Coordinates of N, CA, C and O in Angstrom, one line a residue:
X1 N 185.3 57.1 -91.6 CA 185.1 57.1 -90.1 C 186.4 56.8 -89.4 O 187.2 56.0 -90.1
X2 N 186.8 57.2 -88.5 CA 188.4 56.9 -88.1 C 188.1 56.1 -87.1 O 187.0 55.8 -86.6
X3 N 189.3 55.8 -86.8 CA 189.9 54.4 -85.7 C 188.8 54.9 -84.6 O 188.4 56.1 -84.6
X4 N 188.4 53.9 -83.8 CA 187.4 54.5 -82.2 C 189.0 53.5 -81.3 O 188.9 53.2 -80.1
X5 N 189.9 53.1 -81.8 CA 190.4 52.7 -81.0 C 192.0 52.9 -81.3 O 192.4 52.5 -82.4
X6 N 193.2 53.5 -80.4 CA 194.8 53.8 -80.5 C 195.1 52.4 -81.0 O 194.5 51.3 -81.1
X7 N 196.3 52.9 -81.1 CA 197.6 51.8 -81.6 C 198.0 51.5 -80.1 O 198.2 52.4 -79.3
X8 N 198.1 50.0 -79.7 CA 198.9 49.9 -78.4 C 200.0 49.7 -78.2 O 200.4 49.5 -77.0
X9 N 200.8 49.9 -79.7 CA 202.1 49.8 -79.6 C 202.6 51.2 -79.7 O 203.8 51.3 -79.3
X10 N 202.0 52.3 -80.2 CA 202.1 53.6 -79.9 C 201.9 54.1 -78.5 O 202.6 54.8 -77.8
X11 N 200.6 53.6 -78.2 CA 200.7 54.0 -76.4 C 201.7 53.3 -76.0 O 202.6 54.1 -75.8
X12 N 202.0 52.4 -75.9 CA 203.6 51.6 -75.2 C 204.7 52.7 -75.4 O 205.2 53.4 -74.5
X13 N 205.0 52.8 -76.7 CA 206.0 53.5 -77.6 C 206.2 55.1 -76.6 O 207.1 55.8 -76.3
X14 N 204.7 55.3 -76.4 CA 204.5 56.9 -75.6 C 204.9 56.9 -74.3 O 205.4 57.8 -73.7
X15 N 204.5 55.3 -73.8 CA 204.5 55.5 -72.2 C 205.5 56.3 -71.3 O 205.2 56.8 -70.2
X16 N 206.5 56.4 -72.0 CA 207.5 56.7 -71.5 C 208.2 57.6 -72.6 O 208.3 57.1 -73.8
X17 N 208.9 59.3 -72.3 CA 209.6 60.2 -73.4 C 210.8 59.8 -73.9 O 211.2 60.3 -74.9
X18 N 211.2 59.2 -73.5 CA 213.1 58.1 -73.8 C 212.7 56.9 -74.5 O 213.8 56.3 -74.9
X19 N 211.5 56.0 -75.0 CA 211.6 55.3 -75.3 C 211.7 54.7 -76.7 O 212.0 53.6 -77.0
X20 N 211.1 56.0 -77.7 CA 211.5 56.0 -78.5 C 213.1 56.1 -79.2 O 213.7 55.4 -80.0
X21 N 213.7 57.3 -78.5 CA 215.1 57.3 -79.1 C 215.9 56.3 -78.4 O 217.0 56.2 -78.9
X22 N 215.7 55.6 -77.7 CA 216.7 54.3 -76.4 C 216.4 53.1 -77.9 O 217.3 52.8 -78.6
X23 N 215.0 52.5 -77.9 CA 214.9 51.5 -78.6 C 215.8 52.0 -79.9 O 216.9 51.7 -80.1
X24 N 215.1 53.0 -81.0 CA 216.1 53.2 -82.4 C 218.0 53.0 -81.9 O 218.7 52.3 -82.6
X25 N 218.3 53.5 -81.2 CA 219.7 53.6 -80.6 C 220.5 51.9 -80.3 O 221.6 51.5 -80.8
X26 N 219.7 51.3 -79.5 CA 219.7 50.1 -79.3 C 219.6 49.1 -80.9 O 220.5 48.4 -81.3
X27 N 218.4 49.2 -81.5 CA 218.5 48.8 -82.9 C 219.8 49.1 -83.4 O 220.6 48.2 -83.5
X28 N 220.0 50.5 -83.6 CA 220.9 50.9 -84.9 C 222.2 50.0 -84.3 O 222.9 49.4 -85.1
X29 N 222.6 50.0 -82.9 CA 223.8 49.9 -82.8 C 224.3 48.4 -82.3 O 225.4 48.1 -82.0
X30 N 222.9 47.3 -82.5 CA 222.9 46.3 -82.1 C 223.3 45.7 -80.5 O 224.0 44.8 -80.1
X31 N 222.4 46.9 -79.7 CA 223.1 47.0 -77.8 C 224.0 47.8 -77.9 O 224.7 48.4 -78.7
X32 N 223.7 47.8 -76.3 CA 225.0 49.5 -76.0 C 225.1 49.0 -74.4 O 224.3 48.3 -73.9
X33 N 226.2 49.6 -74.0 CA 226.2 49.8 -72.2 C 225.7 50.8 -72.0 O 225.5 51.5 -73.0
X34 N 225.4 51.3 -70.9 CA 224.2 52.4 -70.0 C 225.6 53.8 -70.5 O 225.1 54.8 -70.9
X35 N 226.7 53.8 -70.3 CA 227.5 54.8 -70.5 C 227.2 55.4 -71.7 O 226.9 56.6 -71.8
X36 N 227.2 54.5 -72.9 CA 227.3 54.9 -74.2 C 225.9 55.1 -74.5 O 225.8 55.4 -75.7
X37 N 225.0 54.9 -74.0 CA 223.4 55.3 -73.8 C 223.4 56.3 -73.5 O 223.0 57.2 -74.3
X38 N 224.0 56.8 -72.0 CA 224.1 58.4 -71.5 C 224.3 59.1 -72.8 O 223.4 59.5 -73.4
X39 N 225.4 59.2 -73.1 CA 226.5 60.0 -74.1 C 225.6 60.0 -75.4 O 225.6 61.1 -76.0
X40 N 224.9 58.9 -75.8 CA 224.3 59.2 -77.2 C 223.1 59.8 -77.1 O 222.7 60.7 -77.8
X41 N 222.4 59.5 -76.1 CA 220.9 60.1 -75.6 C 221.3 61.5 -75.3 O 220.8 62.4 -75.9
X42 N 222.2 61.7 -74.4 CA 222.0 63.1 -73.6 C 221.5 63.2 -72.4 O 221.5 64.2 -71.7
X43 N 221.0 61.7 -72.0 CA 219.7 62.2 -70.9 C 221.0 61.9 -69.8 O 222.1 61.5 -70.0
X44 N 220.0 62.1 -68.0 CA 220.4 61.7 -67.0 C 220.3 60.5 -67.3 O 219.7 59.8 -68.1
X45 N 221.6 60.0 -66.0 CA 221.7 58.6 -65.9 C 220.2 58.6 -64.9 O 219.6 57.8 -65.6
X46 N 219.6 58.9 -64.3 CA 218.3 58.6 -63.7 C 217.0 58.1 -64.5 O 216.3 57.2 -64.4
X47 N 217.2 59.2 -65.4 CA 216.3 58.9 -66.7 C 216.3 58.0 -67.9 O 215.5 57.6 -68.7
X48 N 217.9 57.7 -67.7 CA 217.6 56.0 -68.8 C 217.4 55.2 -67.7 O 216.3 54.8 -67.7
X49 N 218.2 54.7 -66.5 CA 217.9 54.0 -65.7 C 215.9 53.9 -65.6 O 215.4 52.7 -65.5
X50 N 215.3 54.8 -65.7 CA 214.0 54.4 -65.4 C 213.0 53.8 -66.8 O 212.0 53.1 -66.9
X51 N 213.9 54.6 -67.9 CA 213.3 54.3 -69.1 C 214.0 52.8 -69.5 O 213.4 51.8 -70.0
X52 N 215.4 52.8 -69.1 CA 215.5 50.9 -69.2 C 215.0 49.9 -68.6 O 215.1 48.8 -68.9
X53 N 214.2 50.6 -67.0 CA 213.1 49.8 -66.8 C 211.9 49.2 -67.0 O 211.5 48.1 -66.9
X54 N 211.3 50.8 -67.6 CA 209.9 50.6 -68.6 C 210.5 49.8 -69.9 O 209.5 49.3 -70.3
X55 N 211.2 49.6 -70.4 CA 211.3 49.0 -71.7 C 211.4 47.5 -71.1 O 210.7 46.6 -71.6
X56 N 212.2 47.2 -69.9 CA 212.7 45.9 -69.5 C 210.8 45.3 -68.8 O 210.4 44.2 -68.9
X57 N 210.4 45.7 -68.6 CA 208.9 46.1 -68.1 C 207.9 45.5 -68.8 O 207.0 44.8 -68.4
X58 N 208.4 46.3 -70.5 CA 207.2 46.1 -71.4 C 207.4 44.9 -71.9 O 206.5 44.4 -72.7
X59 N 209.0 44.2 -71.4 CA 209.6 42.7 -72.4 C 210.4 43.3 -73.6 O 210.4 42.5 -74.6
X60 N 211.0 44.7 -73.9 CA 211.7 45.2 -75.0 C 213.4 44.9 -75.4 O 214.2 44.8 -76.3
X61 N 213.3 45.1 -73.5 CA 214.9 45.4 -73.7 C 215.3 44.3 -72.4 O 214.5 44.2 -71.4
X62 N 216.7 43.5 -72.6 CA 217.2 42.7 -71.4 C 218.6 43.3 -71.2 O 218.9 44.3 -71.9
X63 N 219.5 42.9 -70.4 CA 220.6 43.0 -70.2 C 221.6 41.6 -70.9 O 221.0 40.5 -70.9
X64 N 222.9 41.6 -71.5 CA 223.0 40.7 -72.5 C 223.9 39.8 -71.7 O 224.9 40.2 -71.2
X65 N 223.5 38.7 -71.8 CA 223.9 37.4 -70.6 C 225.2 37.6 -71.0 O 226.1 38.0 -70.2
X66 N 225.4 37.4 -72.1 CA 227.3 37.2 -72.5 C 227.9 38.0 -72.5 O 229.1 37.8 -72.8
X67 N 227.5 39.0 -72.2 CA 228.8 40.6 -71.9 C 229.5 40.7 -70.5 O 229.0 40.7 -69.3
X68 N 230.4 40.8 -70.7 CA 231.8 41.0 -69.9 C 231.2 41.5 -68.1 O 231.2 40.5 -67.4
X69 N 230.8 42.5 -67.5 CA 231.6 42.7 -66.1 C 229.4 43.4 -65.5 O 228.6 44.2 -66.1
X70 N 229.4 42.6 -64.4 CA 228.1 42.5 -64.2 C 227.5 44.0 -63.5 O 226.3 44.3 -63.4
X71 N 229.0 44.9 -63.1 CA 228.4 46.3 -62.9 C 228.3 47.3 -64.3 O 227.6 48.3 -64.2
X72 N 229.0 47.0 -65.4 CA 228.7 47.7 -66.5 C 228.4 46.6 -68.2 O 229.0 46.4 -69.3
X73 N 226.8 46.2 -67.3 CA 226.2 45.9 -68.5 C 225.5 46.1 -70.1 O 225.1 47.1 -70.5
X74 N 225.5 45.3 -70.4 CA 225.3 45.4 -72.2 C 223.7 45.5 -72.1 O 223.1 44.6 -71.5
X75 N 222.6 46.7 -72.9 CA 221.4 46.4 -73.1 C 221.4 45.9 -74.5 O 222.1 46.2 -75.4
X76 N 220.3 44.8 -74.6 CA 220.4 44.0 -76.0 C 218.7 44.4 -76.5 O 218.2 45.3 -75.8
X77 N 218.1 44.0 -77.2 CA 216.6 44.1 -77.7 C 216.1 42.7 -77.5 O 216.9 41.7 -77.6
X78 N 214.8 42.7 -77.2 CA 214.6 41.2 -77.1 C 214.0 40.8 -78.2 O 214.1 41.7 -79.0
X79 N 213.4 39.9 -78.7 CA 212.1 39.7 -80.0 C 211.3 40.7 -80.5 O 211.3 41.3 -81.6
X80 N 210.6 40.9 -79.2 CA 209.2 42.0 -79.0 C 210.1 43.3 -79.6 O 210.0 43.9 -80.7
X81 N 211.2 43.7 -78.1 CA 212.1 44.6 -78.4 C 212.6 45.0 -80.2 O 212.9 46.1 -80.6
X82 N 212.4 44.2 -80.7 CA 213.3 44.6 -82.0 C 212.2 44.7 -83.2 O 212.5 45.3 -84.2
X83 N 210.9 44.2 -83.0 CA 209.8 44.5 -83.5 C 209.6 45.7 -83.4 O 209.6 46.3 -84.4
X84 N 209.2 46.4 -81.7 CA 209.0 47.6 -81.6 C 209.6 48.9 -82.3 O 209.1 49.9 -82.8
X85 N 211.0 48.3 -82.3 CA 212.2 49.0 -82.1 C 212.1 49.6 -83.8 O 212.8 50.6 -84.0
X86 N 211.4 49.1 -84.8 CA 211.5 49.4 -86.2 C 211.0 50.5 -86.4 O 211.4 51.5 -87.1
X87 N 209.6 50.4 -85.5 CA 208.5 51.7 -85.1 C 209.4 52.9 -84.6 O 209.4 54.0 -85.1
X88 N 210.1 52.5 -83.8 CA 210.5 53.6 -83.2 C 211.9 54.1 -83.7 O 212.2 55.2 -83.3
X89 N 212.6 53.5 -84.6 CA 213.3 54.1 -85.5 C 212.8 54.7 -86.5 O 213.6 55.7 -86.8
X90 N 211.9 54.7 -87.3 CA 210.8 54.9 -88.3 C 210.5 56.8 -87.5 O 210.7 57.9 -88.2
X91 N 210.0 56.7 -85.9 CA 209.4 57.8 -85.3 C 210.6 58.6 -85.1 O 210.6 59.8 -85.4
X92 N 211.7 57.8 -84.6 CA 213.0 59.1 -84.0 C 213.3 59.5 -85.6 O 213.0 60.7 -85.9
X93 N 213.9 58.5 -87.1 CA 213.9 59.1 -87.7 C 212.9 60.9 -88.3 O 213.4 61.9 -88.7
X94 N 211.8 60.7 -88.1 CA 210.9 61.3 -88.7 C 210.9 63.1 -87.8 O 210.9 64.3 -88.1
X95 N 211.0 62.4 -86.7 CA 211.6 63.4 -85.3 C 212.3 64.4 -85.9 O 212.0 65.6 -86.1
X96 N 213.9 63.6 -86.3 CA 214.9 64.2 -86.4 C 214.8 65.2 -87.8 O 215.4 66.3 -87.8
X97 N 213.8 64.6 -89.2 CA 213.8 65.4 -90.0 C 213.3 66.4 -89.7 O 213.8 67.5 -90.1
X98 N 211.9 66.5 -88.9 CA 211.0 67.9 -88.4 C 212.1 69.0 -87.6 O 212.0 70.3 -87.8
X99 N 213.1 68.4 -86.7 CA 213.9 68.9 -86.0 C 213.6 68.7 -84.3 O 214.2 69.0 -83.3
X100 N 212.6 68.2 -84.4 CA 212.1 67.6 -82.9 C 213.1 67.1 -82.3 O 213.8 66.3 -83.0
X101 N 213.3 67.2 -81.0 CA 214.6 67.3 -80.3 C 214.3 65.4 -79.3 O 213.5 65.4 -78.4
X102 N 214.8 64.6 -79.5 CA 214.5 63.3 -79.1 C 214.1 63.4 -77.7 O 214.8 64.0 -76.9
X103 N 212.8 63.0 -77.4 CA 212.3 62.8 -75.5 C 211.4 64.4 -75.9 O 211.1 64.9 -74.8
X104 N 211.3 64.7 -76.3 CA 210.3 66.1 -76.5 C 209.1 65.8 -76.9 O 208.5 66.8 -77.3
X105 N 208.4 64.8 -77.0 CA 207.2 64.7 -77.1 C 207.1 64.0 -75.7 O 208.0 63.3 -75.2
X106 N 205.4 64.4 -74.9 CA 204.5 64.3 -73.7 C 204.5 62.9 -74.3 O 204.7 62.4 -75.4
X107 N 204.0 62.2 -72.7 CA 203.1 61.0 -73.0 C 202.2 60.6 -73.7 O 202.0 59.4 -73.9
X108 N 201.2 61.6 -74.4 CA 200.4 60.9 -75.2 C 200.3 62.0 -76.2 O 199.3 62.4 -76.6
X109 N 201.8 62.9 -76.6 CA 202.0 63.4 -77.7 C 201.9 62.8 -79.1 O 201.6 63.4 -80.1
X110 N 202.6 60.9 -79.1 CA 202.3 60.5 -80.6 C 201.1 60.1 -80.5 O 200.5 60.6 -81.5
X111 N 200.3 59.5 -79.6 CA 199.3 59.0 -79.8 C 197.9 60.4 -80.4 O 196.9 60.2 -81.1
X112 N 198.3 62.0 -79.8 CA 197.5 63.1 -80.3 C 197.9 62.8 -81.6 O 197.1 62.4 -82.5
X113 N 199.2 63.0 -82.0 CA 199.4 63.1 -83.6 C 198.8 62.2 -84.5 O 198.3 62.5 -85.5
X114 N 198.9 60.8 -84.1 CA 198.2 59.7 -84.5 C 196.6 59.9 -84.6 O 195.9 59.5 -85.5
X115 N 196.2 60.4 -83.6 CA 194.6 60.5 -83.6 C 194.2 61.5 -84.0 O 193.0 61.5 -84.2
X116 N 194.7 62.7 -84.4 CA 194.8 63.8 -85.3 C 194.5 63.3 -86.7 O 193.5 63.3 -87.3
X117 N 195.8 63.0 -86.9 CA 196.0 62.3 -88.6 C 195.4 61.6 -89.0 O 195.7 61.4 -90.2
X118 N 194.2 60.5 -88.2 CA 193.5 59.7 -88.6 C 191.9 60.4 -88.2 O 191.0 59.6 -88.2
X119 N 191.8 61.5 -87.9 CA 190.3 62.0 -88.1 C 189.6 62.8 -87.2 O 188.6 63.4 -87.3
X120 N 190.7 62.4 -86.1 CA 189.8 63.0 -84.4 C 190.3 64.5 -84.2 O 191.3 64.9 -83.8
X121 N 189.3 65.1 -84.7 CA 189.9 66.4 -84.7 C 189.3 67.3 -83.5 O 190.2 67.0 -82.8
X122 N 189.0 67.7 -83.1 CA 188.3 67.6 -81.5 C 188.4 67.2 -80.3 O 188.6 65.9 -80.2
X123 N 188.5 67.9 -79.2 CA 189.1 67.8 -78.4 C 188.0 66.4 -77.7 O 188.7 65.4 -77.1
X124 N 186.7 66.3 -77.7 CA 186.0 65.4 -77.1 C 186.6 64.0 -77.7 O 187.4 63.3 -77.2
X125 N 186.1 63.8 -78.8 CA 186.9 62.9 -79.7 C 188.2 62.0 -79.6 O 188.4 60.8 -79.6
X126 N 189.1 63.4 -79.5 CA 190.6 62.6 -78.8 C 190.4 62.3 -77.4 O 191.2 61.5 -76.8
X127 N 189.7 62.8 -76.9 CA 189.6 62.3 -75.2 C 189.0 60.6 -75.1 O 189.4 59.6 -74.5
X128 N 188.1 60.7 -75.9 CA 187.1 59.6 -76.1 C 188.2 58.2 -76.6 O 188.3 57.0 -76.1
X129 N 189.0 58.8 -78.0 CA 189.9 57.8 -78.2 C 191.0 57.5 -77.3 O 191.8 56.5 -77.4
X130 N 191.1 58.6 -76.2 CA 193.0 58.1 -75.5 C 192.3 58.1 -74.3 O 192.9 58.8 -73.5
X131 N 191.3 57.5 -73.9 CA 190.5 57.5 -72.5 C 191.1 57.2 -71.4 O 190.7 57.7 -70.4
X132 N 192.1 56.5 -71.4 CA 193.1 56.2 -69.8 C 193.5 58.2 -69.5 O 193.6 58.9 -68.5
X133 N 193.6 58.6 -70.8 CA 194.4 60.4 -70.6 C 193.6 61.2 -69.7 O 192.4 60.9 -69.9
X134 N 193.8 62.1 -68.8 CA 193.3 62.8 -68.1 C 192.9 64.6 -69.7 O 193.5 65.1 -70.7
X135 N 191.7 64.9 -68.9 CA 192.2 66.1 -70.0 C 193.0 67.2 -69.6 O 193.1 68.2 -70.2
X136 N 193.5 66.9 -68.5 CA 194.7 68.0 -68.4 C 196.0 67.2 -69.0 O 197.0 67.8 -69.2
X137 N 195.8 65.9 -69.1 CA 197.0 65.3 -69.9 C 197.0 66.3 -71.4 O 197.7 67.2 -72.0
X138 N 195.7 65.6 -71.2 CA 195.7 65.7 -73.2 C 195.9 67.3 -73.3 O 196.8 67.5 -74.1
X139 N 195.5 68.3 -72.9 CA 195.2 69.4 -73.1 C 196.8 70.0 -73.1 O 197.1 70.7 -74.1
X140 N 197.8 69.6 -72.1 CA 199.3 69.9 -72.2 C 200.1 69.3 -73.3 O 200.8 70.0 -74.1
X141 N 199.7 67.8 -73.3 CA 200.0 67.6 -74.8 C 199.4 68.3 -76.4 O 200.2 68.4 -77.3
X142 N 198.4 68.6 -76.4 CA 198.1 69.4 -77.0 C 199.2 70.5 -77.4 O 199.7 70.7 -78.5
X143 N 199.2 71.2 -76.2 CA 199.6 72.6 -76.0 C 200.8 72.5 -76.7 O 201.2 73.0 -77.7
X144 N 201.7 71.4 -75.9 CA 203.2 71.0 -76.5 C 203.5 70.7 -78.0 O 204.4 71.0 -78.6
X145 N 202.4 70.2 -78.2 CA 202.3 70.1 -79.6 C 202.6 71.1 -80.6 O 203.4 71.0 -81.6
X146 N 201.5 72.3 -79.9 CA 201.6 73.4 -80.7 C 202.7 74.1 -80.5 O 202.8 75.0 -81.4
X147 N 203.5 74.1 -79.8 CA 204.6 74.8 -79.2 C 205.8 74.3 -80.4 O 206.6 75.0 -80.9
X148 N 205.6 72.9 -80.6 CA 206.9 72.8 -81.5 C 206.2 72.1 -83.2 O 206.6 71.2 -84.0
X149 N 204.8 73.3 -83.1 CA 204.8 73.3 -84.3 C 203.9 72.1 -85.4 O 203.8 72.3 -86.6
X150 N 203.1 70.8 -84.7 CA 203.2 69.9 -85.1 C 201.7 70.1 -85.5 O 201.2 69.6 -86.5
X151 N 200.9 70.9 -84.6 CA 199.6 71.1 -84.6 C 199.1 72.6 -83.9 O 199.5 73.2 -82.8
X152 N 197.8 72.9 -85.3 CA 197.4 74.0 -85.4 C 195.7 73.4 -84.5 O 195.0 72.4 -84.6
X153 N 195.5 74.7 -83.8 CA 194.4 74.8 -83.1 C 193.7 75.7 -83.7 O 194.2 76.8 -83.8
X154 N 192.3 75.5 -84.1 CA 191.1 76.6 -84.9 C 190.2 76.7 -84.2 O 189.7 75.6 -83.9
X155 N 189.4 78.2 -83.5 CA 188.6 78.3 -82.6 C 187.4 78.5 -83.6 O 187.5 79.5 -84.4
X156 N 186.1 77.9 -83.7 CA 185.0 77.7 -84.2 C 184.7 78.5 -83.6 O 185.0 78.4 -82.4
X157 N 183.7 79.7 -84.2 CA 182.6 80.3 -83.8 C 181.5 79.9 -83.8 O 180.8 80.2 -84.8
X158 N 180.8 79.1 -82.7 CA 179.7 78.6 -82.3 C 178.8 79.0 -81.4 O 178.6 80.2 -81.3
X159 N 178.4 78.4 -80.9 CA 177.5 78.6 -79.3 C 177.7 77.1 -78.9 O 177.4 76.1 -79.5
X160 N 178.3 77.2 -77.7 CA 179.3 77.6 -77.5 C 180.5 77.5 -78.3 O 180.8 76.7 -79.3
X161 N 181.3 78.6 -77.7 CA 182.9 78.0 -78.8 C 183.3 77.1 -78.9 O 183.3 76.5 -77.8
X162 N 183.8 76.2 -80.0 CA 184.2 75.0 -79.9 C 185.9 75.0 -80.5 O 186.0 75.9 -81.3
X163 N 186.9 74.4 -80.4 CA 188.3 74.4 -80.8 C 188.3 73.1 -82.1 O 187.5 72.2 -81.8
X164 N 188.9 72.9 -83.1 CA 189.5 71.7 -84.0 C 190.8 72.2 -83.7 O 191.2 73.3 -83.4
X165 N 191.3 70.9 -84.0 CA 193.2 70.5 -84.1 C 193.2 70.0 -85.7 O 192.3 69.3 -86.2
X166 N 194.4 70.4 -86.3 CA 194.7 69.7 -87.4 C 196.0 70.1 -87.5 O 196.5 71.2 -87.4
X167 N 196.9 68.7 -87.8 CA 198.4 68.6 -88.3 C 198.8 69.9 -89.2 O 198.1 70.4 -90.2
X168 N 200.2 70.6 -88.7 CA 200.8 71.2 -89.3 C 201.6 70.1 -90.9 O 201.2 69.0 -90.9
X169 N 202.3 70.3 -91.5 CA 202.8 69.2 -92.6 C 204.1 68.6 -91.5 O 204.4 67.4 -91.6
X170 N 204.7 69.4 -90.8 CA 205.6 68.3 -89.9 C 204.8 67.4 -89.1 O 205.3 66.3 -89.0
X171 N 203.7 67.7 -88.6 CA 203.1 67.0 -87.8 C 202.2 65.9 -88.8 O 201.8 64.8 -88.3
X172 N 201.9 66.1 -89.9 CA 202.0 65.0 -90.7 C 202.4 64.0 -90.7 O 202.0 62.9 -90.7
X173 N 203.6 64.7 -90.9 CA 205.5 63.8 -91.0 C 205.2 62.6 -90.3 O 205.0 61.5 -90.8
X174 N 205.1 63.1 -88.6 CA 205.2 62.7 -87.6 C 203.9 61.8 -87.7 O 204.0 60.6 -87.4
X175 N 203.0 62.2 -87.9 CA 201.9 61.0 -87.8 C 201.9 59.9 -89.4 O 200.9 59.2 -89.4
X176 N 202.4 59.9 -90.1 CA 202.5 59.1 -90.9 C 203.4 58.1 -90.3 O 203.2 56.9 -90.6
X177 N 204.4 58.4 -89.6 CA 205.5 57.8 -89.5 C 204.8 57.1 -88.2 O 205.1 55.9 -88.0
X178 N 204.0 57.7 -87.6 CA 203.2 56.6 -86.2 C 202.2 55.5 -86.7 O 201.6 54.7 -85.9
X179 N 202.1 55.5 -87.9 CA 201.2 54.7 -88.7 C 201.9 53.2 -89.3 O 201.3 52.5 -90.0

């Protein structure tokens, strides 16, 4: 019988598409300033700025009291932060083998892969388990999914039609590695 209930460190992990590669980055490199965040991420400065909020938000990430000049601060991991942060090196790794491009998975893209790979193969099902999700959430994440490969959609011939999802072997990858 599979989980009736997500990971809430995966939904956290999801909340936001930067938060997985920001925390591994942060890990690997023991803190970084917001410049050398830009440059390794890729992203806008808009978009880490909002994603070093949600992380500062969740209790992940602080600014590091003992670094040098108060307009170009140091991000450090906190406790929580560096807990998280193994998950989410574990995920960006696994990313990077599929070739999944960092910040390319939707908001409740790991959490589909996760609820996939543990049994919910149906679209009612995954709605039932990611219930905060709208189904036009889930249905885009879905879609995105399939788009880069991670998950195969099978149209049942019923009355009415009915759809199953099941992991491609990258999308395995990827959901093992959410585990």
């Amino acid at each position: 019988m599979p989980s009736s209930k997500p990971d809430p460190l995966l939904l956290q992990l999801g909340s936001h598409r930067w938060l997985v590669p920001l925390l591994a980055d942060l890990a690997a490199h023991k803190g970084a300033r917001f410049v050398e965040l830009v440059h390794r991420l890729g992203l806008a400065r808009d978009s880490l700025a909002r994603t070093l909020d949600a992380a500062a938000a969740i209790g992940w990430v602080r600014r590091n009291p003992g670094h040098g000049h108060p307009l170009r601060p140091e991000y450090i991991l906190t406790e929580a932060g560096t807990a998280a942060a193994v998950r989410a090196a574990t995920i960006a790794e696994a990313q990077a083998v599929i070739g999944l491009p960092p910040g390319a998975a939707t908001r409740w893209g790991l959490p589909l892969v996760a609820g996939i790979g543990a049994g919910h193969d149906r679209f009612n099902a995954l709605s039932r388990l990611l219930a905060p999700a709208t189904p036009r959430a889930l249905s885009q994440g879905l879609t995105a999914l399939g788009r880069h490969g991670l998950v195969r959609r099978e149209i049942l011939d019923l009355r009415p039609p009915a759809s199953r999802y099941d992991l491609t072997k990258s999308g395995q990858l990827l959901a093992e590695a959410c585990t």
